[in-house]
Short mmCIF file of C-alpha atoms and ligand atoms in Angstrom, two decimals:
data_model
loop_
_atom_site.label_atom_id
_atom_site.label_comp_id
_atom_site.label_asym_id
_atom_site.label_seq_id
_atom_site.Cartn_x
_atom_site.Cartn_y
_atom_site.Cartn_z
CA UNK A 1 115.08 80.82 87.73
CA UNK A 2 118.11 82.76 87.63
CA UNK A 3 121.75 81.52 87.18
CA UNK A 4 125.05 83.02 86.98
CA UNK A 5 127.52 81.21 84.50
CA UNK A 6 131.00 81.63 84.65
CA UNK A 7 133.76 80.90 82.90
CA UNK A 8 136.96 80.65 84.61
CA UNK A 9 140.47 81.45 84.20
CA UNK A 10 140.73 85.34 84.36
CA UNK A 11 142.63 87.08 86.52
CA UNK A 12 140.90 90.06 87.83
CA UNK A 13 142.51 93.48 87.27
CA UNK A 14 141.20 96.75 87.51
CA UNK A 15 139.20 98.96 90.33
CA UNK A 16 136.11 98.15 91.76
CA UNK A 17 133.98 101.01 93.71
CA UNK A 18 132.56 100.00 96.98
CA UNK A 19 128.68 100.13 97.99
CA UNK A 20 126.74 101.08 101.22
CA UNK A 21 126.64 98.50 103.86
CA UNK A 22 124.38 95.98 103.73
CA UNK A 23 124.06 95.54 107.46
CA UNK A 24 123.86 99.32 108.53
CA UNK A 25 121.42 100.10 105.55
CA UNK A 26 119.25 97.67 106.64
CA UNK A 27 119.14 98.72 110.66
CA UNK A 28 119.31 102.37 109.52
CA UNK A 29 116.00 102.21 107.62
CA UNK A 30 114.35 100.46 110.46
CA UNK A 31 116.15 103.45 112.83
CA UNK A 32 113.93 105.95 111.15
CA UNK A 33 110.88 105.28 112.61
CA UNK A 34 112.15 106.68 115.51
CA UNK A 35 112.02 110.10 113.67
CA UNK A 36 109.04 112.65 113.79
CA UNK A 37 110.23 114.17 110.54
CA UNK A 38 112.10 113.72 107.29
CA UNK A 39 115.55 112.61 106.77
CA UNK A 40 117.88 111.74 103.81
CA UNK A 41 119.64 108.58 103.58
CA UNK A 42 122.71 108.41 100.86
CA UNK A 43 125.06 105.82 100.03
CA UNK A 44 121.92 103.17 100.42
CA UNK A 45 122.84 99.78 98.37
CA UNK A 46 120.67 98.60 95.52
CA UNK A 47 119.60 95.00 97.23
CA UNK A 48 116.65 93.16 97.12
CA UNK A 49 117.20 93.39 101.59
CA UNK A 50 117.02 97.22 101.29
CA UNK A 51 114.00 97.22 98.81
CA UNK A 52 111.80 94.81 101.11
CA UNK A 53 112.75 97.14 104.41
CA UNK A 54 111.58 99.96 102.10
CA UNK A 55 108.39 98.10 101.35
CA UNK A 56 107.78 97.22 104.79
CA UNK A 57 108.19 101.09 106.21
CA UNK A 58 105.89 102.21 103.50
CA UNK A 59 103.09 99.55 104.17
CA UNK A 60 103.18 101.00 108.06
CA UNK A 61 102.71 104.62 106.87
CA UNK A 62 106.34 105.67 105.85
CA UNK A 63 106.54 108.06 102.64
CA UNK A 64 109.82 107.18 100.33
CA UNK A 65 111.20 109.21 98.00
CA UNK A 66 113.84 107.81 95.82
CA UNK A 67 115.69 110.30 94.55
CA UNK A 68 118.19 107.95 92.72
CA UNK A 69 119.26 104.59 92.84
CA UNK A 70 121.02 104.75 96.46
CA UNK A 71 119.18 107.43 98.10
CA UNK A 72 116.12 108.18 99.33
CA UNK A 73 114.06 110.88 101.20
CA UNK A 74 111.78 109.12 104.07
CA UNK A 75 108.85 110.72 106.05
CA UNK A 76 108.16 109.01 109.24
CA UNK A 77 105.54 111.22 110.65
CA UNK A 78 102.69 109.21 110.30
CA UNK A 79 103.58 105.83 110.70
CA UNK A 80 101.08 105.13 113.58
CA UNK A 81 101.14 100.85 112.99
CA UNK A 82 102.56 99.03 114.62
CA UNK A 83 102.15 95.75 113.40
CA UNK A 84 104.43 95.14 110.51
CA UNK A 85 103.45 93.28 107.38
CA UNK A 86 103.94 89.40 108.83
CA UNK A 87 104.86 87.68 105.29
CA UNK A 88 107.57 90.45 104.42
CA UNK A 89 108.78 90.56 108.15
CA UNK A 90 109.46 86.40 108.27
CA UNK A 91 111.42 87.12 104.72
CA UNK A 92 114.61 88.41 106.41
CA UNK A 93 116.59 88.61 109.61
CA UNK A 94 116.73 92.20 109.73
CA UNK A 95 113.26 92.56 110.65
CA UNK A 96 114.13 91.90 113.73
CA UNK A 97 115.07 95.80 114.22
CA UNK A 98 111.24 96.90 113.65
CA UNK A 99 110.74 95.47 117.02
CA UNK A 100 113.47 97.96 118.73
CA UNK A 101 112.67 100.65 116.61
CA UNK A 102 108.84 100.47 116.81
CA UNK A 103 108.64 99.78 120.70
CA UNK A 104 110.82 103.18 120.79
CA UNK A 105 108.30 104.96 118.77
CA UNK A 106 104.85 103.29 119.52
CA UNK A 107 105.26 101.25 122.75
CA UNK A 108 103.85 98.41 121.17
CA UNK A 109 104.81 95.76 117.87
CA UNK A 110 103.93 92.83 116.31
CA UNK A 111 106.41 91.08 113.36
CA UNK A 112 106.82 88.13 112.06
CA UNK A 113 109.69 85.66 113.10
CA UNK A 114 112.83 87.02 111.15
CA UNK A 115 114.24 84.64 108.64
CA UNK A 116 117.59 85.06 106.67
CA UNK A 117 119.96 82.80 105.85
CA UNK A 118 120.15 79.57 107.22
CA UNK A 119 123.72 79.36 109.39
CA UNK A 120 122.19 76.94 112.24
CA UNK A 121 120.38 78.08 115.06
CA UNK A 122 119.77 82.25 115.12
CA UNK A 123 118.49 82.84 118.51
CA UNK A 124 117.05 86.68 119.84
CA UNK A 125 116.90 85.70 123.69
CA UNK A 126 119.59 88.87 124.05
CA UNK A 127 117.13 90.74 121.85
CA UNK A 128 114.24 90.20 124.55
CA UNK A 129 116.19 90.08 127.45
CA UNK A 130 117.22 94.04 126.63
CA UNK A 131 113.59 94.79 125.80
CA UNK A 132 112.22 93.43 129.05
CA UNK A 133 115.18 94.96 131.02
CA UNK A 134 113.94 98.37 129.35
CA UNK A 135 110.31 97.57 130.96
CA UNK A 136 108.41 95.54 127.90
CA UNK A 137 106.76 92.21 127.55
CA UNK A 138 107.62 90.32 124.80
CA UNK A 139 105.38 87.16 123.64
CA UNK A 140 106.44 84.74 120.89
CA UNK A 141 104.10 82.36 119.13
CA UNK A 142 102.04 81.41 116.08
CA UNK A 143 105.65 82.64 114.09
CA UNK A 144 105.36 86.17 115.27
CA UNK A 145 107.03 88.39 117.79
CA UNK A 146 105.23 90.92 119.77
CA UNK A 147 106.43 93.42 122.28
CA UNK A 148 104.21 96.36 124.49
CA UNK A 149 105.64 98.24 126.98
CA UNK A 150 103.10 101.14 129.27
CA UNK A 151 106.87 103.20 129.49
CA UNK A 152 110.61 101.93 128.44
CA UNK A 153 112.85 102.65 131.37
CA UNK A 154 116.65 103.11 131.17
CA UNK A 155 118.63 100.31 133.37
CA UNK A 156 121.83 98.49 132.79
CA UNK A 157 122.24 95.55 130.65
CA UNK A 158 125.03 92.85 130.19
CA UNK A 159 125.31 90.79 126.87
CA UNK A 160 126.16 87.78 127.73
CA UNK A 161 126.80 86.85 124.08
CA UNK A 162 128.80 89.79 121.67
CA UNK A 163 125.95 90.07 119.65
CA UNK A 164 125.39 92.64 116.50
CA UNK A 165 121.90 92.49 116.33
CA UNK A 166 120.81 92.69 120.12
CA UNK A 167 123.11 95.04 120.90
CA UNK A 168 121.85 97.64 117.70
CA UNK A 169 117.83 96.89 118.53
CA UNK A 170 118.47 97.88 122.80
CA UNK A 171 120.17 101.04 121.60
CA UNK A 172 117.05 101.42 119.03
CA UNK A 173 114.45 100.96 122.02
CA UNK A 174 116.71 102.56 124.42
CA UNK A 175 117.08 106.23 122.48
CA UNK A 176 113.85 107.62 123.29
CA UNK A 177 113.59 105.67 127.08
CA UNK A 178 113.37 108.00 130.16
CA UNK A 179 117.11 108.16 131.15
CA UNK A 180 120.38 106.86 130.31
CA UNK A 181 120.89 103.23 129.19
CA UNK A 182 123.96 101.06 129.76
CA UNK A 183 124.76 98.39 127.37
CA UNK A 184 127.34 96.54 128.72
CA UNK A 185 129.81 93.81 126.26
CA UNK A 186 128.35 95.20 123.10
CA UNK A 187 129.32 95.06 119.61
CA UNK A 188 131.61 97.18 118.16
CA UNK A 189 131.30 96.28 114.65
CA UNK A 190 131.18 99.21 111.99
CA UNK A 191 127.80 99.13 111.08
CA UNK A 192 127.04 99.37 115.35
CA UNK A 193 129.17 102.55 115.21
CA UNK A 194 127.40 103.68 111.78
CA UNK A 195 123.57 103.13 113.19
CA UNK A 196 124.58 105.48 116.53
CA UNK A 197 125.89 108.00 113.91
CA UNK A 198 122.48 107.98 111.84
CA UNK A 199 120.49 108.23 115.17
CA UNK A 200 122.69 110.82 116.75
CA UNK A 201 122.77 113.28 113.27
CA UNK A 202 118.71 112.19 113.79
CA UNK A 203 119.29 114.12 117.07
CA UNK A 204 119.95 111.42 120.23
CA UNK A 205 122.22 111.03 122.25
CA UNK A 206 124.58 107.68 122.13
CA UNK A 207 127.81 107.54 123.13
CA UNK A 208 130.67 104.77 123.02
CA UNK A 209 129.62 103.25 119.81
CA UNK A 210 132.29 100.87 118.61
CA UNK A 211 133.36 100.74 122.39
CA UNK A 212 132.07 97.49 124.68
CA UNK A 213 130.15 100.04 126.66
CA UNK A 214 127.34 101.98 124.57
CA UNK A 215 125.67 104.52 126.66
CA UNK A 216 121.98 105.56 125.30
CA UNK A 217 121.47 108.86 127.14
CA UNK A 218 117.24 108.85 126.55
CA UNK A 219 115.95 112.15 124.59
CA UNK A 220 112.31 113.69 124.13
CA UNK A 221 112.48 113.50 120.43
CA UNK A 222 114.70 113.05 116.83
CA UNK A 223 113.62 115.48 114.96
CA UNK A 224 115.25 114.44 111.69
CA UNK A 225 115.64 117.47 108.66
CA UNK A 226 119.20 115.97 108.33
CA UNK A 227 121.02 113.96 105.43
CA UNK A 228 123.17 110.86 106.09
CA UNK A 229 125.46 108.70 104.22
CA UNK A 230 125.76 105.21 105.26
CA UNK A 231 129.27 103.75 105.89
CA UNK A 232 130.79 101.72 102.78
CA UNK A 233 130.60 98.11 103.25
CA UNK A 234 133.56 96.16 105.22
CA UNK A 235 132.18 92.46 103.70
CA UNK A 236 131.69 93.54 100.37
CA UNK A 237 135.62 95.69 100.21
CA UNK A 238 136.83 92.25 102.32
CA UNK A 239 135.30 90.02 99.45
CA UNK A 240 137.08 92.05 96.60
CA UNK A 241 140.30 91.64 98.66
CA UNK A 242 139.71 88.09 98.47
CA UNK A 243 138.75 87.53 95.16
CA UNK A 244 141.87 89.45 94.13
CA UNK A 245 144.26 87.30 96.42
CA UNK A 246 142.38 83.58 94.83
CA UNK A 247 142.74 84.90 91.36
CA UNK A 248 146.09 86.30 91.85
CA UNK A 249 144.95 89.84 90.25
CA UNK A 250 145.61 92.85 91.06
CA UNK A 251 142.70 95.10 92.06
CA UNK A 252 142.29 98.74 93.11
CA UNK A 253 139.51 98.63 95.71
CA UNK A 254 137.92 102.50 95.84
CA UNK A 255 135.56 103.57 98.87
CA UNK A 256 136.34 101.58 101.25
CA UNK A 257 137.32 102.44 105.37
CA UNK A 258 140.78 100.70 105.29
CA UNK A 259 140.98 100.79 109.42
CA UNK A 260 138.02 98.42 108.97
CA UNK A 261 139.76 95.47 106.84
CA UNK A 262 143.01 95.30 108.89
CA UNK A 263 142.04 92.28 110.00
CA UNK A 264 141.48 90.87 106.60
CA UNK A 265 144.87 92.79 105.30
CA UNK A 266 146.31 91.07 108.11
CA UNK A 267 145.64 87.06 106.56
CA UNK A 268 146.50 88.62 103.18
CA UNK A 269 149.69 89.61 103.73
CA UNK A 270 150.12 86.43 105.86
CA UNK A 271 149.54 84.54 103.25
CA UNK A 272 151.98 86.28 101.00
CA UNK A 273 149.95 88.44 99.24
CA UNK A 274 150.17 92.37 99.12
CA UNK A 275 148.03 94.82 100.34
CA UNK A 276 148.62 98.68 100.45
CA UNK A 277 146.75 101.28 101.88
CA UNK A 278 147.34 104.14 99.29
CA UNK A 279 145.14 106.80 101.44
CA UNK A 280 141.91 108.33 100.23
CA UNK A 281 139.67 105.32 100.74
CA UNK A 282 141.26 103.04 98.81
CA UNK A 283 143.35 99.67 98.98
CA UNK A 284 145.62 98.02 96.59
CA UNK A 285 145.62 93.75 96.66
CA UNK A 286 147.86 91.77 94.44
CA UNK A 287 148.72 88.43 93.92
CA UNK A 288 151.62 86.88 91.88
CA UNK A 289 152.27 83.58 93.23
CA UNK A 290 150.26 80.44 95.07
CA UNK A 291 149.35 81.81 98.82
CA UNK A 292 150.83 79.85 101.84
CA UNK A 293 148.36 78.00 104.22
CA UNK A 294 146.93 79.96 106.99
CA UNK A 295 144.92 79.38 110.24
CA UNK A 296 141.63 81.25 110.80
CA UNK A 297 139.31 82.00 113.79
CA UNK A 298 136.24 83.71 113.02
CA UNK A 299 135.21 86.31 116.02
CA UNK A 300 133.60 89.54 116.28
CA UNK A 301 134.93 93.07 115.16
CA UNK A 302 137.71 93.68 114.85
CA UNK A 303 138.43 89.87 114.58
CA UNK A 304 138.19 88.06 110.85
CA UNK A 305 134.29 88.36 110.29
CA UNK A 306 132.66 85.03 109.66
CA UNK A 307 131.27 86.94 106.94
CA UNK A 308 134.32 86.81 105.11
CA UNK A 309 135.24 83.02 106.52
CA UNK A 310 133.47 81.17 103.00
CA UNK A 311 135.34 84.01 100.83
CA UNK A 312 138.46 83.46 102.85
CA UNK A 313 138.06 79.42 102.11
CA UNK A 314 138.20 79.74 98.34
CA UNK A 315 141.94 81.37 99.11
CA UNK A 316 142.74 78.72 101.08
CA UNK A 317 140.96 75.68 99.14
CA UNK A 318 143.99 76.43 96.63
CA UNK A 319 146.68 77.57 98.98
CA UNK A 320 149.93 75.61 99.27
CA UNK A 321 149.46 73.26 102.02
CA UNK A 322 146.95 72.70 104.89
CA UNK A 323 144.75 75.07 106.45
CA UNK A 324 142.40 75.00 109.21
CA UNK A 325 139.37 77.71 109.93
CA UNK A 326 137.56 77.81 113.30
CA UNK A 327 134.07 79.49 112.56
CA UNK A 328 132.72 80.22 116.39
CA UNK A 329 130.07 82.54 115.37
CA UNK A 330 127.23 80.11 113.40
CA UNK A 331 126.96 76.53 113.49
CA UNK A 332 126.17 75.86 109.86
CA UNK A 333 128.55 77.79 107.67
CA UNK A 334 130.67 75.57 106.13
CA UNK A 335 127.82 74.51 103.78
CA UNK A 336 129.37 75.67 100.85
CA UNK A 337 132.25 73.53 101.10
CA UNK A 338 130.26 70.84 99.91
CA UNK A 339 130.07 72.95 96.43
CA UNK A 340 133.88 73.41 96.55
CA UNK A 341 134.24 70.03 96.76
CA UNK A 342 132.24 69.39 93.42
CA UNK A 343 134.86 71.98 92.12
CA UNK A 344 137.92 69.45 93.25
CA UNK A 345 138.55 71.22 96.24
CA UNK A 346 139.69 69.27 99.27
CA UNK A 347 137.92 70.50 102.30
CA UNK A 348 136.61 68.51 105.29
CA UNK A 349 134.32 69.99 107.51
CA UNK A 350 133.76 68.18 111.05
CA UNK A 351 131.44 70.58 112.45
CA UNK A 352 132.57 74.27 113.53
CA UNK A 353 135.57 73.31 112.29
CA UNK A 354 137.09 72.33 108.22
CA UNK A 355 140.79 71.41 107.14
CA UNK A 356 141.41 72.84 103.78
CA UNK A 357 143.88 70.64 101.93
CA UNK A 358 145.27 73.06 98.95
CA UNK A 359 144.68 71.80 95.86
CA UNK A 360 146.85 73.73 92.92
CA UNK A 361 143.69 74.25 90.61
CA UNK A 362 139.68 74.05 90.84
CA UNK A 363 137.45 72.57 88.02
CA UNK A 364 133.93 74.02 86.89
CA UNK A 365 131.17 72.65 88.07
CA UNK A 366 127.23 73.64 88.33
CA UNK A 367 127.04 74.67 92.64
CA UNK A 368 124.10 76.07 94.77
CA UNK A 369 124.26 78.90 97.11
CA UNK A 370 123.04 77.82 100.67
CA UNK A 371 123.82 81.55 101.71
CA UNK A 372 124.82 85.39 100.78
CA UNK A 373 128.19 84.79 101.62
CA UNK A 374 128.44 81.35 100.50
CA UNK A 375 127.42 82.87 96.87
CA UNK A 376 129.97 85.19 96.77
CA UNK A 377 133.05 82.58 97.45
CA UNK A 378 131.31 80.33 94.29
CA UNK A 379 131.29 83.13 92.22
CA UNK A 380 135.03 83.84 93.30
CA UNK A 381 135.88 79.87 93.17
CA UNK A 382 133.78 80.21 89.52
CA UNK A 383 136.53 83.03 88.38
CA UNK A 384 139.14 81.12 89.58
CA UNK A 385 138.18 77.48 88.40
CA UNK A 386 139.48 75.95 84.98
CA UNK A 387 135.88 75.86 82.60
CA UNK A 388 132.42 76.72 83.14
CA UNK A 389 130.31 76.79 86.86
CA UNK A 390 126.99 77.44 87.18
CA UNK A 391 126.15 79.12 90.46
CA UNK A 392 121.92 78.44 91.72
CA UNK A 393 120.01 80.01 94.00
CA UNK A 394 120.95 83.76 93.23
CA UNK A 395 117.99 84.88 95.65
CA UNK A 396 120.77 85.13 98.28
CA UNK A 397 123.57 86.89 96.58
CA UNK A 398 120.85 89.61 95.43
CA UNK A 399 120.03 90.54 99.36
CA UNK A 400 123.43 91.35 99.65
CA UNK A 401 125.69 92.51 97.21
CA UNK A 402 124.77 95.33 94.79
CA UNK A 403 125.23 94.75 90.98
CA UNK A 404 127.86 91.87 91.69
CA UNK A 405 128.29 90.45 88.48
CA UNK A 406 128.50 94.16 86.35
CA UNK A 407 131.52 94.96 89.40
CA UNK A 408 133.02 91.29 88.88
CA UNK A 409 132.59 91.92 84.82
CA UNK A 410 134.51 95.29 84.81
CA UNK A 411 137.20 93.47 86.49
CA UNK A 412 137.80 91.31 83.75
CA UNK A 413 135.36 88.17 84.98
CA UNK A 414 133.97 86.47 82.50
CA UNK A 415 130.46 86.05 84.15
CA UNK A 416 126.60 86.27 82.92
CA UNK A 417 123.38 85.99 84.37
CA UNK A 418 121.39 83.84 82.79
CA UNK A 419 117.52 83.54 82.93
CA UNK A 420 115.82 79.79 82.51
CA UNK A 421 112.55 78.35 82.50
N1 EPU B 1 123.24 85.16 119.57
C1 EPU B 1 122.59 84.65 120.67
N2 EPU B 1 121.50 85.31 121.13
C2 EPU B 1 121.04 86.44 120.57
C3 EPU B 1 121.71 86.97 119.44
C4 EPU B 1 122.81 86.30 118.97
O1 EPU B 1 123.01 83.61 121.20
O2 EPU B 1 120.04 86.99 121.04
C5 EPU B 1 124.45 84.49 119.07
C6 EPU B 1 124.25 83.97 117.64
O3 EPU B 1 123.68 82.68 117.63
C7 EPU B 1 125.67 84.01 117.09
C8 EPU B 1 126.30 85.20 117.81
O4 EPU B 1 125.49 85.45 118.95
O5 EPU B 1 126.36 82.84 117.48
C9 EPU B 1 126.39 86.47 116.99
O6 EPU B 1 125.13 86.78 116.43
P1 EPU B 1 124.72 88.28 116.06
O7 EPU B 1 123.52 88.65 116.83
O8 EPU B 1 125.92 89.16 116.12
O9 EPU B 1 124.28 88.11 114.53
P2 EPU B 1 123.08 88.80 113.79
O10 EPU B 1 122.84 90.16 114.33
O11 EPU B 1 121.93 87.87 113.68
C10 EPU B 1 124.60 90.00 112.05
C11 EPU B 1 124.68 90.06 110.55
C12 EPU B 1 125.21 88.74 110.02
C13 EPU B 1 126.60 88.46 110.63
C14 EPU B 1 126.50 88.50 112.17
C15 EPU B 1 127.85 88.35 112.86
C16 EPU B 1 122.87 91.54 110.05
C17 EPU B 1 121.51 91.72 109.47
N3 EPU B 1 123.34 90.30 110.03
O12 EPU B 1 123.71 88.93 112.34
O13 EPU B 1 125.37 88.93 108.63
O14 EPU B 1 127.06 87.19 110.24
O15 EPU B 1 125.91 89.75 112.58
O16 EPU B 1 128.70 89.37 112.46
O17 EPU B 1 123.50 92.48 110.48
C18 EPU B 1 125.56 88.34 106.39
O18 EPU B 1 125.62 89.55 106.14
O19 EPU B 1 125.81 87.45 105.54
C19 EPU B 1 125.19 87.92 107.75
C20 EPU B 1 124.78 86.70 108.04
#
């Protein structure tokens, strides 16, 4: 069992490059098996998500070709399976998006139940309600999913919750459907807008991507013979930002897509810490005094991502005076509060909602991470903390974030992974 031990006190300084996005990597690799050819994929990250949706394409029939460590070359053309492997499937939530991909391709799917972090109750009714609009039947039982369809049909469907994932496996089902699709209340986030942009360079035909209104006009075929480079990733730029404001360093954040952390510059400089945009993909944070308290209310792009709400919370754990956050996307993701608390934090958390009662200083202490976002606020409440914590559970950080502690290290951190019986 790994651990990462950390000893606190440092604050970080220096620049820190930005990876591929988690959550467009892992739709755009499920995306490809809507090819009939080749493609290149750049900018992929180097996480233990992107590995298993690798392992999963090539047990259906998919050909991968890593040319280095963040891209590869796929072949799609003869993936002709369409039941995906059930054990890696139920491993991660992602999976969900071999349903889409493969009802688009093959007209018919079984997976297993996608799994993921724990953050309360992660239903897929919108999932299935776009698939059966589109003309399939979807069955779920014995922990699997399956979906057939004799032809997918363009119609019109409303969300009726703003939903990343349903909303990224229609438009997956819906690009090679007879006609044009309507999705209606859709998510705009960037890795919606980067998924269209892989499957239009693929060759279809998707307009209004990061709009409420996506419009999947059907085509015959994606040929593929292109190259793409997936979007740099919002969370992991947003959780740099962060970890620059709690330490009160000063940090150089390189290849990032500032117009996507406005919302997150927003709080910083709210909370009286600086922020610059200096142009060519790259942001400036500093921090040279304690930040001010600050209210938070997690919602969908472009409002603060809950996947920057536990990151957000380390900031605030310290801040001067009392903060509230509102998380109104998942039930259960104020688990890591518990850990802060062992740290001397002074957080209560009454259900979607937790008061954060600054405290001028945090304490090491050996935490667990109940999440992948939940283990990157310990590591940044580790940094931060006077003495040693030891942060558990590193299986979730690793699907994530791509060599965290070597970024964290350059930095300045004083941080080590540790391997014990
Ligand atoms: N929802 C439904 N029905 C559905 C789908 C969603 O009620 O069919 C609800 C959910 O319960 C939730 C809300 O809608 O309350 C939003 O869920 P969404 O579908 O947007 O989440 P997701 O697609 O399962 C993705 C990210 C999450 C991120 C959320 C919200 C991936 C693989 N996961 O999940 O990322 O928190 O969007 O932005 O893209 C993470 O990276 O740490 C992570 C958890």
């Amino acid at each position: 069992m790994d651990k990462l031990v950390v000893t606190g006190g440092t604050p970080l300084n220096g620049e820190v490059v930005i990876s591929g996005a988690k959550n467009a990597a892992v739709a755009i690799l499920p995306a490809t098996l809507l090819i009939d050819g080749v493609c290149t994929i750049e900018n992929l990250p180097n996480i233990s998500d992107v590995k298993v949706s690798c392992k999963i394409l090539e047990a259906i029939g998919a050909k991968i070709t890593w040319n280095s460590e963040n891209c590869i070359t796929i072949d799609t053309r003869n993936v002709c399976c369409t039941e995906a492997p059930l054990d890696l499937t139920r491993k991660f939530r992602a999976s969900y998006y071999l349903i889409g991909a493969l009802l688009g391709r093959c007209r018919s799917v079984t997976v297993g139940m996608p799994g993921g972090c724990k953050l309360g109750a992660r239903p897929i009714d919108q999932h299935i309600k776009g698939f059966e609009a589109l003309g399939a039947t979807v069955t779920v039982g014995q922990g699997n999913i399956t979906a057939k369809a004799e032809c997918l049909n363009a119609t019109s469907i409303y969300m009726d919750v703003v939903s990343v994932g349903a909303t990224i496996n229609v438009m997956l089902a819906a690009v090679l459907a007879n006609g044009t699709t309507i999705i209606d209340n859709a998510a705009k986030e960037p890795h919606v807008v980067d998924v269209a942009n892989f499957l239009n360079t693929m060759g279809a035909d998707i307009r209004g991507a990061g709009t409420d209104v996506i419009k999947v006009n059907g085509v015959e075929r994606l040929v593929g013979n292109a190259t793409y480079c997936v979007v740099p990733d919002q969370i992991e730029a947003g959780t740099f930002m962060l970890a620059a404001v709690a330490s009160k360093g000063d940090i150089i954040i390189k290849n990032c897509i500032t117009k996507h952390l406005e919302c997150i510059t927003a709080k910083v400089l709210e909370i009286g810490a600086n922020a610059e945009d200096l142009g060519g993909d790259r942001i400036h944070v500093w921090c040279d005094k304690r930040p001010s308290k600050a209210n938070i209310k997690t919602l969908p792009y472009p409002g603060f991502p809950t996947d920057l709400q536990p990151q957000m919370g380390v900031v605030l754990s310290m801040a001067d005076g009392t903060s509230i956050i509102n998380e109104s996307i998942w039930e259960s993701r104020f688990q890591y509060t518990d850990e802060l608390n062992k740290m001397g934090a002074k957080i209560t958390a009454q259900g979607k909602t937790a008061f954060f009662e600054g405290v001028d200083h945090l304490s090491g202490a050996p935490v667990y991470s109940s999440d992948l976002r939940a283990g990157a606020a310990l590591i940044i409440a580790g940094i931060c903390a006077d003495g040693v914590t030891e942060i558990y559970n590193l299986e979730h950080i690793d699907r994530g974030y791509e060599h965290i502690e070597e970024k964290f290290r350059r930095l300045g951190a004083n941080i080590v992974r540790v391997t014990e019986d």
